[in-house]
Amino acid sequence: MIVALGVFFIALLIIIGGERGAVTLISLFCNLLVLWGSLQLLTLGVNPLGIAFLACFLINCSTLFYQNGKNAKTIASFGAVLLVSGTLFLLAVGLCGSANLQGIHEVIQQGDQLQGLSSDIQLSMTNIAVLVILIGLLGATMDTSIAISSAVYEVYRNNRGMTAQALFSSGMHIGGDILGTTVNTLYFAYLGEAMTLLIYYKDAGLSFSEIINAKSFFQDFAAMMFSGIGCVAMIPITAGIVSFVLTHPEKFKKYLEEDELFAEKSNLQ
Amino acid sequence: MRDIMAQGKVFFVAHKKRVFFYLGILVLLSVAVVVVGQDGFLYKIPVVRITEVENSCQKTVGTEQSYSQKITGVLVNGQWKGREIRLNHEYSSSQVYDEEYRKGDQVFVSKIVPGDILSGHISGLKRDQSFAMLLALFFCGVLFVTGKKGIFVALSLFFNVFIFLQVLVFYEKGIDFFFLSNILMVLFAVFSLLLVSGFNRKTGAAIVGTLCSIGLTMLLFFLTMKNTGGVDYGFMEYLSSHDDLPQIFMAQILFGGLGATMDVSITMSSTINELLYKDKGISARALLRSGREVGHDIMGTMINVMLFAYVSGEIPVMLLKMKNHISLVTIVSQHIPFEVYRFLLGGIGILIAIPVSLGVSLFFWKGVGGLRQK
């Protein structure tokens, strides 16, 4: 069944996406490779926080630069994702510490899935919880960021005379339009994931107050909220960075050589 | 510096109302978070605020240290309110199954033994303040960044959560879960899209596009299930005693991809709408080409959203298993098949939604003729 679905997925990706589909597939594969490598390094006992940053960096490179090319859009998004991930990293460290978010929650422990496994693993589960949050929000923040930077880019392409301030406010406007659907995407993805857990609570007859204090619920909830907060923070930060890059291309000359918009400009001169 | 201050002043005078509105929200939410931290009296279970912790390294189990904690705290509710309590607790250095408590934490305590000095057993940490803090931070962010639109985002989220809880109540009464989910999905799609983009043709096209795409994805899913021997529900999380696991699984698939499909559909119909608004005479062929282009732009990152949202949650359990010498290949193929199914079907949903919602949007604006011109 997995094989059949996998084949369908890849076939559709190629049929519908064409060349871009193949690129998506390769970058998806790279991301899986990064995740695989991170897991291997984690079992060797390398510090999870360091791995989280390394994985963020590599996944960003493969998704933004490989999938969408090296241009003003991706450079701005790259900067914005790193900035937001860094800030949320601090928040996540604080929260995982104060809400004891580490480890494997009580509902999994009660099942028979983990029977016979030794918990003697010499890993800091608190740091792993931070890594889980950072990796979880990566997809959503990259999505929001690239949507905003490419929309602002298109606006600039059609109105070359716009000031940074005007570009910024149009970025904020676009952000407001897409935030609703992004939040929905996250909500439903996590609802799908947490559905068995919610039915479990219903079976066990837990009350609302017991649920919000449960580690199992809080882990999923925190992952979803962090992704949401990441997307929200992404809007002003991406809009700010992309409008700065577009209006000050001379400062980013080194990185914009492949950008059609600015390559064009230098040809004209 | 003076320049910036002067600018700030001008901004403040021009947007006095808004500044006060946002400040008001900020203060309100901060107060709410602080209050939630002090809400021990609302609980029936005894709540203890830890005032002192004494850690000592007790013994070495395998290669890990096991610590014992002698905890002193004060009860904040119930019949022993204000009295001191002594608690013992143990945790291991990697905290896989257990956790460390610190001074200032609030914990729930069960099995209180009365006496001169009370004693009891810690049953868990009180996390409601962190819960409130995250919610407050999120809504502050949404309102600050998107202004009025943020209210609709919040409304649609609340509505969706509320409806889902209602459905669980119906489910308790014995109604088939998959049947309920189908009704729910239509409700979700209609209301979320209406709230996000208003009552207009664009939304109509997005709703029809979403429903058609989901229908097609589910059809594909059923056909695959029928022809490949189906799914082994033995590894379904938490619910091994239920007899309707297939229904629950299908509902999970249905919802998991719903958000992403709606996202693709609304993007497609807004693009078509925007293009027609800019140039009324644009041909169906040009619309189709632009729509495909946009579809290609969004599909990669959307699929990544699904990937990271699903994979990240499994990391702790995967690590525990890998540390116990179970290979990653075995874990992925045998222990977490449901995550893999959800990811693949979510991705398929996104891909199918691109041509389907593009076709539906074209039909909505250009009629049957528009579709024929393809």
XYZ file of C-alpha atoms in Angstrom:
643
model
C 0.000 0.000 0.000
C 2.791 2.443 0.864
C 4.560 1.530 -2.352
C 1.406 2.007 -4.429
C 0.674 5.384 -2.863
C 4.297 6.408 -3.229
C 4.185 5.569 -6.935
C 0.958 7.563 -7.347
C 2.465 10.495 -5.536
C 5.597 10.577 -7.660
C 3.653 10.002 -10.882
C 1.267 12.868 -10.102
C 4.164 15.102 -9.141
C 5.766 14.531 -12.529
C 2.547 14.668 -14.570
C 1.122 17.784 -12.933
C 4.331 19.535 -12.026
C 6.395 18.648 -15.079
C 9.953 19.864 -14.772
C 9.168 21.748 -11.570
C 7.701 18.539 -10.201
C 11.003 16.768 -10.691
C 12.802 19.611 -8.929
C 10.327 19.399 -6.049
C 10.891 15.676 -5.843
C 14.649 16.076 -5.643
C 14.445 18.776 -2.988
C 11.981 16.638 -1.028
C 14.454 13.815 -1.245
C 17.254 16.112 -0.030
C 15.109 17.154 2.933
C 14.461 13.534 3.833
C 18.172 12.880 3.554
C 18.889 15.773 5.928
C 16.328 14.404 8.383
C 17.816 10.940 8.084
C 21.306 12.323 8.699
C 20.090 14.344 11.671
C 18.551 11.270 13.252
C 21.772 9.311 12.781
C 23.828 12.113 14.315
C 21.377 12.375 17.199
C 21.750 8.712 18.054
C 25.513 9.234 18.106
C 24.968 11.801 20.835
C 25.703 15.042 18.989
C 24.020 18.026 20.649
C 20.407 18.261 19.367
C 20.430 22.060 19.372
C 23.389 22.176 17.033
C 21.743 19.630 14.771
C 18.520 21.621 14.774
C 20.373 24.640 13.414
C 22.331 22.644 10.883
C 19.175 20.886 9.659
C 17.290 24.193 9.433
C 20.109 25.665 7.403
C 20.426 22.746 4.983
C 16.690 22.302 4.503
C 16.385 26.012 3.845
C 19.094 25.823 1.214
C 17.572 22.862 -0.564
C 14.008 24.158 -0.469
C 14.585 27.829 -1.198
C 17.685 28.007 -3.363
C 17.430 24.713 -5.180
C 13.678 24.728 -5.701
C 13.209 28.417 -6.433
C 16.604 29.621 -7.675
C 18.952 32.196 -6.235
C 17.333 35.621 -6.426
C 16.081 38.502 -4.336
C 13.010 36.499 -3.277
C 14.864 33.498 -1.938
C 17.615 35.539 -0.310
C 15.033 37.575 1.587
C 13.108 34.445 2.587
C 16.275 32.709 3.669
C 17.214 35.593 5.950
C 13.697 35.837 7.329
C 13.382 32.110 8.053
C 16.717 32.058 9.865
C 15.798 35.144 11.895
C 12.395 33.785 12.912
C 13.754 30.295 13.637
C 16.435 31.860 15.832
C 13.905 33.896 17.812
C 11.480 31.011 18.192
C 14.396 28.817 19.205
C 14.869 30.962 22.312
C 11.143 30.863 23.026
C 11.080 27.084 22.546
C 14.002 26.562 24.917
C 12.169 28.595 27.551
C 8.880 26.817 27.038
C 10.239 23.269 26.879
C 12.002 23.988 30.154
C 9.091 25.533 31.984
C 6.355 23.222 30.679
C 8.441 20.027 30.871
C 7.783 19.313 27.248
C 10.490 16.720 26.929
C 10.267 13.046 26.274
C 7.538 10.638 25.422
C 4.116 11.492 26.705
C 1.945 9.473 29.040
C -0.488 8.143 26.441
C 2.236 6.462 24.361
C 3.765 5.118 27.553
C 0.522 3.371 28.429
C 0.318 1.629 25.056
C 2.275 -1.503 24.239
C 4.222 0.167 21.435
C 7.303 0.759 23.569
C 7.356 -2.456 25.535
C 10.807 -3.810 26.171
C 12.583 -0.633 25.101
C 15.247 0.684 27.414
C 15.047 4.357 28.304
C 18.781 4.409 28.934
C 19.599 6.496 25.874
C 21.855 9.290 27.140
C 20.069 12.010 25.208
C 18.690 15.231 26.542
C 14.993 14.906 25.782
C 14.455 18.617 26.513
C 16.792 19.581 23.698
C 15.106 17.070 21.431
C 11.755 18.678 22.149
C 13.236 21.998 20.983
C 14.479 20.296 17.817
C 11.028 18.811 17.185
C 9.425 22.243 17.422
C 12.007 23.888 15.171
C 11.771 21.223 12.470
C 7.975 21.191 12.692
C 7.595 24.885 11.999
C 10.111 24.961 9.170
C 7.683 23.917 6.428
C 5.030 26.452 7.327
C 7.412 29.376 7.782
C 9.151 28.691 4.461
C 5.772 28.482 2.742
C 4.559 31.809 4.136
C 7.853 33.503 3.511
C 8.254 32.495 -0.121
C 4.612 33.387 -0.827
C 5.140 36.918 0.475
C 8.540 37.551 -1.026
C 7.511 36.358 -4.479
C 4.318 38.421 -4.379
C 6.236 41.559 -3.359
C 8.770 40.763 -6.074
C 6.010 40.652 -8.684
C 4.612 43.937 -7.405
C 8.057 45.502 -7.733
C 8.554 44.066 -11.196
C 5.436 45.880 -12.375
C 6.133 49.118 -10.481
C 9.857 49.751 -10.426
C 9.573 53.159 -8.772
C 8.052 51.931 -5.504
C 9.689 52.923 -2.220
C 10.673 50.404 0.439
C 7.813 51.607 2.618
C 5.202 51.086 -0.089
C 6.597 47.617 -0.845
C 6.502 46.763 2.841
C 2.871 47.729 3.224
C 1.904 45.765 0.131
C 3.767 42.771 1.621
C 1.795 43.148 4.853
C -1.429 43.331 2.860
C -0.636 40.122 0.969
C 0.378 38.489 4.251
C -3.029 39.239 5.706
C -4.645 37.498 2.743
C -2.673 34.283 3.005
C -2.451 33.961 6.791
C -6.009 32.674 7.125
C -5.504 29.758 4.766
C -2.069 28.924 6.178
C -3.490 28.750 9.684
C -6.219 26.462 8.331
C -3.636 24.216 6.674
C -1.799 23.876 9.962
C -4.951 23.370 11.979
C -6.194 20.535 9.798
C -2.800 18.862 9.468
C -2.449 18.769 13.262
C -6.094 17.833 13.734
C -5.512 14.809 11.509
C -2.529 13.911 13.617
C -4.147 14.521 17.006
C -7.485 12.956 16.157
C -6.689 9.572 17.666
C -5.472 11.333 20.785
C -8.675 13.382 21.085
C -10.821 10.269 20.704
C -8.649 8.616 23.321
C -9.344 11.481 25.754
C -13.041 11.176 25.040
C -12.882 7.420 25.760
C -10.970 8.010 28.970
C -13.484 10.659 30.001
C -10.912 13.394 30.616
C -12.204 16.872 31.351
C -11.117 20.043 29.544
C -8.800 21.054 32.386
C -7.169 17.627 32.472
C -6.621 17.746 28.714
C -4.944 21.152 28.573
C -2.578 20.155 31.370
C -1.695 16.794 29.795
C 1.738 16.462 28.276
C 0.390 14.523 25.292
C -2.006 17.300 24.329
C 0.453 20.056 25.058
C 3.118 18.594 22.794
C 0.870 18.699 19.724
C -0.639 22.006 20.746
C 2.765 23.640 21.210
C 3.972 22.321 17.851
C 0.921 23.789 16.129
C 1.062 27.111 17.965
C 4.764 27.523 17.280
C 4.135 26.969 13.573
C 1.313 29.506 13.732
C 3.404 32.068 15.582
C 6.230 31.454 13.123
C 3.948 32.176 10.159
C 2.624 35.342 11.750
C 6.104 36.626 12.587
C 7.189 35.737 9.071
C 4.868 38.291 7.465
C 6.397 41.588 8.681
C 9.925 40.201 8.719
C 9.840 38.855 5.157
C 8.050 41.953 3.908
C 10.676 44.135 5.578
C 13.675 42.216 4.316
C 12.414 41.754 0.768
C 11.554 45.431 0.359
C 14.991 46.373 1.676
C 16.756 43.970 -0.692
C 14.718 45.135 -3.688
C 15.353 48.811 -3.044
C 19.041 48.369 -2.163
C 20.232 45.839 -4.752
C 23.756 47.300 -4.754
C 24.329 45.983 -1.215
C 23.516 42.436 -2.280
C 25.248 42.498 -5.649
C 27.209 39.356 -4.930
C 24.067 37.309 -4.429
C 21.877 38.812 -7.109
C 23.918 37.889 -10.156
C 21.408 35.226 -11.171
C 18.364 37.405 -10.524
C 16.605 38.174 -13.814
C 15.274 41.481 -12.527
C 18.675 42.886 -11.639
C 20.646 41.175 -14.351
C 18.261 42.866 -16.780
C 18.893 46.211 -15.135
C 22.643 45.989 -15.468
C 22.274 45.058 -19.130
C 20.398 48.259 -19.731
C 23.093 50.432 -18.237
C 17.442 59.589 16.764
C 15.374 62.769 17.163
C 14.120 62.173 13.667
C 12.818 58.736 14.567
C 11.127 60.100 17.674
C 9.457 62.835 15.677
C 8.262 60.258 13.161
C 6.961 58.117 15.988
C 5.041 61.072 17.352
C 3.451 61.784 13.996
C 2.510 58.119 13.649
C 1.031 58.084 17.148
C -1.108 61.152 16.556
C -2.323 59.829 13.202
C -3.194 56.371 14.539
C -4.137 57.201 18.125
C -7.179 54.935 18.079
C -5.313 51.961 16.671
C -2.375 52.321 19.026
C -4.727 52.334 22.015
C -6.678 49.403 20.609
C -3.527 47.301 20.251
C -2.157 48.349 23.630
C -5.518 47.431 25.139
C -5.391 43.951 23.604
C -1.806 43.469 24.757
C -2.655 44.426 28.354
C -5.819 42.317 28.348
C -4.047 39.199 27.119
C -1.097 39.642 29.505
C -3.490 39.987 32.425
C -5.311 36.860 31.236
C -2.055 34.870 31.154
C -1.109 36.023 34.669
C -4.567 35.156 35.981
C -4.421 31.662 34.474
C -1.226 31.119 36.473
C -3.199 31.751 39.676
C -6.288 29.725 38.835
C -5.571 26.840 41.204
C -8.885 27.425 42.970
C -10.740 26.321 39.833
C -9.379 22.793 40.099
C -10.899 19.986 42.125
C -7.587 18.097 42.197
C -5.136 19.485 44.781
C -2.579 21.898 43.292
C 0.774 22.516 44.961
C 3.177 25.383 44.381
C 6.712 24.118 44.886
C 8.705 26.271 47.290
C 11.830 24.218 47.757
C 13.557 21.387 45.916
C 16.464 19.306 47.118
C 18.049 17.123 44.440
C 20.322 14.238 45.186
C 21.922 11.763 42.861
C 20.530 8.474 43.984
C 21.932 5.706 41.877
C 23.219 4.811 38.469
C 20.945 2.728 36.251
C 22.837 1.434 33.237
C 24.751 4.456 32.016
C 22.262 6.997 33.316
C 21.939 8.800 36.586
C 18.735 8.571 38.525
C 17.962 11.555 40.714
C 15.635 11.800 43.621
C 13.939 15.034 44.585
C 12.733 16.025 48.023
C 10.100 18.640 47.297
C 8.436 21.041 49.708
C 5.397 22.945 48.549
C 2.279 24.776 49.601
C -1.212 23.699 48.630
C -3.092 26.447 46.810
C -6.604 24.992 46.838
C -8.924 22.494 48.467
C -9.426 21.644 52.115
C -5.728 21.881 52.996
C -5.230 25.248 51.283
C -2.167 27.070 52.584
C -0.649 24.033 54.324
C 2.790 22.716 53.651
C 3.310 19.401 51.897
C 6.329 17.134 51.401
C 6.646 15.174 48.181
C 9.180 12.684 46.859
C 9.928 12.310 43.196
C 12.444 10.597 40.961
C 13.690 11.276 37.471
C 16.449 10.044 35.160
C 18.998 12.186 33.374
C 17.528 11.929 29.871
C 13.936 12.327 31.118
C 12.416 9.999 28.561
C 9.518 8.863 30.722
C 9.828 11.145 33.724
C 10.398 14.802 34.414
C 12.232 17.087 36.767
C 10.340 19.651 38.840
C 11.768 22.997 39.864
C 11.084 25.673 42.421
C 8.089 27.785 41.400
C 6.420 25.014 39.355
C 2.818 24.158 40.097
C 1.962 20.471 40.144
C -1.115 18.320 40.620
C -0.969 16.025 43.610
C -2.964 12.899 44.297
C -3.259 10.505 47.219
C -2.665 13.079 49.931
C -1.907 11.460 53.275
C -3.103 13.674 56.129
C -0.847 14.236 59.119
C 1.226 16.895 60.831
C 3.026 17.374 57.579
C 1.040 16.330 54.560
C 2.527 14.006 51.987
C 1.366 12.825 48.595
C 2.215 11.791 45.068
C 2.821 14.114 42.118
C 0.578 13.245 39.172
C 1.671 15.910 36.707
C 2.741 19.447 35.964
C 0.196 22.254 35.658
C 0.635 23.485 32.097
C -2.366 25.763 31.681
C -0.340 28.956 31.949
C 1.948 27.889 29.115
C -1.186 26.953 27.149
C -2.633 30.419 27.703
C 0.673 32.095 26.912
C 1.008 30.416 23.529
C -2.587 31.195 22.610
C -2.200 34.821 23.673
C 1.069 35.205 21.778
C -0.486 33.739 18.642
C -3.589 35.924 18.701
C -1.596 39.053 19.578
C 0.598 38.331 16.580
C -2.343 37.687 14.267
C -4.150 40.872 15.292
C -1.050 43.062 15.193
C 0.103 41.838 11.820
C -3.157 41.581 9.933
C -5.469 43.964 11.809
C -9.143 43.418 11.118
C -8.565 40.338 8.981
C -6.990 38.718 12.023
C -10.365 38.678 13.731
C -11.701 36.474 10.948
C -8.709 34.168 11.172
C -9.312 33.780 14.911
C -13.052 33.321 14.397
C -12.586 30.624 11.805
C -10.138 28.782 14.053
C -12.498 28.926 17.047
C -15.408 27.830 14.901
C -13.464 24.850 13.546
C -12.369 23.711 16.999
C -15.882 24.107 18.385
C -17.495 22.131 15.549
C -14.989 19.321 15.891
C -15.708 18.998 19.614
C -19.431 18.873 18.819
C -18.801 16.031 16.394
C -16.981 14.052 19.062
C -20.144 14.313 21.166
C -22.216 12.858 18.299
C -19.607 10.151 17.832
C -20.028 9.149 21.470
C -23.672 8.490 20.682
C -22.628 5.835 18.198
C -22.927 7.549 14.840
C -20.429 6.338 12.227
C -17.310 8.491 12.416
C -16.554 8.575 8.713
C -20.110 9.618 7.921
C -19.834 12.433 10.467
C -16.472 13.447 9.059
C -17.879 13.848 5.584
C -20.558 16.226 6.788
C -17.985 17.993 8.897
C -15.614 18.362 5.982
C -18.252 20.146 3.889
C -19.072 22.443 6.816
C -15.399 23.165 7.434
C -14.687 23.909 3.804
C -17.678 26.197 3.368
C -17.281 28.191 6.579
C -13.498 28.471 6.619
C -13.358 29.685 3.051
C -16.270 32.083 3.555
C -14.601 33.561 6.632
C -11.213 33.789 4.975
C -12.269 35.324 1.677
C -15.848 36.555 1.936
C -19.072 35.817 0.098
C -18.224 36.028 -3.609
C -17.634 34.044 -6.752
C -13.986 33.459 -5.859
C -15.002 31.662 -2.664
C -17.655 29.667 -4.508
C -15.113 28.377 -6.994
C -12.700 27.542 -4.159
C -15.351 25.583 -2.244
C -16.384 23.534 -5.277
C -12.717 23.025 -6.192
C -11.856 21.833 -2.685
C -14.727 19.384 -2.500
C -14.013 17.928 -5.959
C -10.304 17.521 -5.194
C -10.959 15.838 -1.859
C -13.490 13.554 -3.514
C -10.972 12.514 -6.153
C -8.212 11.978 -3.585
C -10.473 9.787 -1.465
C -11.527 7.831 -4.559
C -7.889 7.171 -5.380
C -7.310 6.160 -1.780
C -10.211 3.689 -1.766
C -9.111 2.138 -5.054
C -5.570 1.686 -3.758
C -6.818 0.184 -0.528
C -9.050 -2.238 -2.364
C -6.370 -3.395 -4.750
C -3.386 -3.689 -2.429
C -4.691 -5.602 0.537
C -5.452 -2.582 2.683
C -3.988 -1.395 5.907
C -2.831 -3.141 9.054
C -4.500 -1.253 11.870
C -2.367 -2.898 14.537
C -0.046 0.072 14.723
C -2.746 2.698 14.965
C -1.880 4.933 17.885
C -3.678 4.745 21.222
C -6.939 3.233 20.072
C -6.346 -0.481 19.648
C -9.597 -1.328 21.425
C -11.861 0.508 18.971
C -13.727 -1.565 16.391
C -14.094 1.293 13.901
C -10.408 1.983 13.242
C -10.844 2.070 9.424
C -13.420 4.859 9.768
C -11.190 6.838 12.098
C -8.231 6.385 9.794
C -10.194 7.582 6.774
C -11.382 10.594 8.743
C -7.779 11.402 9.608
C -6.793 11.279 5.955
C -9.785 13.410 5.037
C -8.928 16.177 7.496
C -5.168 15.999 7.234
C -5.238 17.134 3.626
C -8.294 19.373 3.844
C -6.455 22.503 4.941
C -3.809 22.188 2.262
C -6.405 21.488 -0.434
C -8.407 24.544 0.583
C -5.230 26.578 0.467
C -4.467 25.464 -3.103
C -8.067 26.019 -4.256
C -8.386 29.527 -2.869
C -4.995 30.473 -4.299
C -6.069 29.202 -7.720
C -9.426 30.963 -7.756
C -7.945 34.236 -6.454
C -5.304 34.105 -9.152
C -7.905 33.643 -11.878
C -10.038 36.344 -10.298
C -7.098 38.759 -10.157
C -6.067 38.059 -13.752
C -9.598 38.625 -15.030
C -9.863 41.804 -12.987
C -6.711 43.202 -14.553
C -7.618 42.150 -18.093
C -11.208 41.200 -18.881
C -10.432 39.937 -22.353
C -7.789 37.434 -21.265
C -8.132 34.102 -23.050
C -8.860 30.821 -21.302
C -5.552 29.500 -22.570
C -3.608 32.341 -20.928
C -5.533 31.841 -17.691
C -4.714 28.177 -17.760
C -1.032 28.844 -18.276
C -0.819 31.406 -15.451
C -2.796 29.145 -13.146
C -0.438 26.254 -13.784
C 2.534 28.510 -13.170
C 1.158 29.567 -9.780
C 0.356 25.937 -9.002
C 3.943 24.966 -9.671
C 5.163 27.765 -7.427
C 3.110 26.717 -4.430
C 3.181 22.928 -4.614
C 6.775 22.429 -3.472
C 6.533 24.410 -0.270
C 3.045 23.119 0.509
C 4.253 19.537 0.321
C 7.092 20.514 2.635
C 4.592 21.893 5.159
C 2.983 18.463 5.324
C 6.311 16.683 5.521
C 7.698 18.651 8.446
C 4.425 18.838 10.344
C 4.075 15.038 10.236
C 7.685 13.935 10.607
C 8.711 16.201 13.471
C 6.238 14.810 15.982
C 7.576 11.289 15.519
C 11.210 12.156 16.217
C 11.310 11.344 19.985
C 9.802 7.876 19.588
C 11.960 7.167 16.545
C 15.075 8.117 18.484
C 14.140 5.928 21.416
C 13.681 3.007 19.055
C 16.892 3.699 17.159
C 18.769 3.832 20.444
C 17.322 0.396 21.117
C 18.878 -0.885 17.900
C 15.822 -0.909 15.693
C 16.864 0.303 12.258
C 15.342 3.437 10.765
C 14.095 1.495 7.742
C 12.116 -0.867 9.955
C 10.681 2.021 11.949
C 9.552 3.953 8.889
C 8.109 1.028 6.992
C 6.530 -0.854 9.864
C 6.072 1.324 12.930
C 4.815 4.613 11.545
C 2.900 3.634 8.389
C 0.042 5.948 9.314
C 2.241 9.002 9.284
C 3.543 7.935 5.873
C 0.013 7.371 4.508
C -1.092 10.743 5.782
C 1.871 12.492 4.243
C 1.525 10.761 0.865
C -2.216 11.319 0.654
C -1.840 14.926 1.785
C 0.704 15.424 -0.983
C -1.536 13.705 -3.531
C -4.412 15.946 -2.392
C -2.317 19.053 -3.012
C -1.279 17.843 -6.460
C -4.779 16.835 -7.527
C -6.152 20.156 -6.278
C -4.011 22.113 -8.745
C -5.648 21.032 -12.043
C -9.049 20.377 -10.487
C -9.486 23.758 -8.844
C -8.016 25.447 -11.909
C -10.626 23.685 -14.046
C -13.427 24.578 -11.646
C -12.363 28.239 -11.532
C -12.248 28.418 -15.325
C -15.702 26.886 -15.459
C -17.028 29.395 -12.921
C -15.859 32.394 -14.884
C -15.827 31.285 -18.466
C -18.551 28.657 -18.452
C -18.493 25.427 -20.401
C -17.019 27.254 -23.378
C -13.947 28.154 -21.357
C -13.309 24.532 -20.579
C -13.713 23.481 -24.221
C -11.118 25.964 -25.390
C -8.502 23.946 -23.593
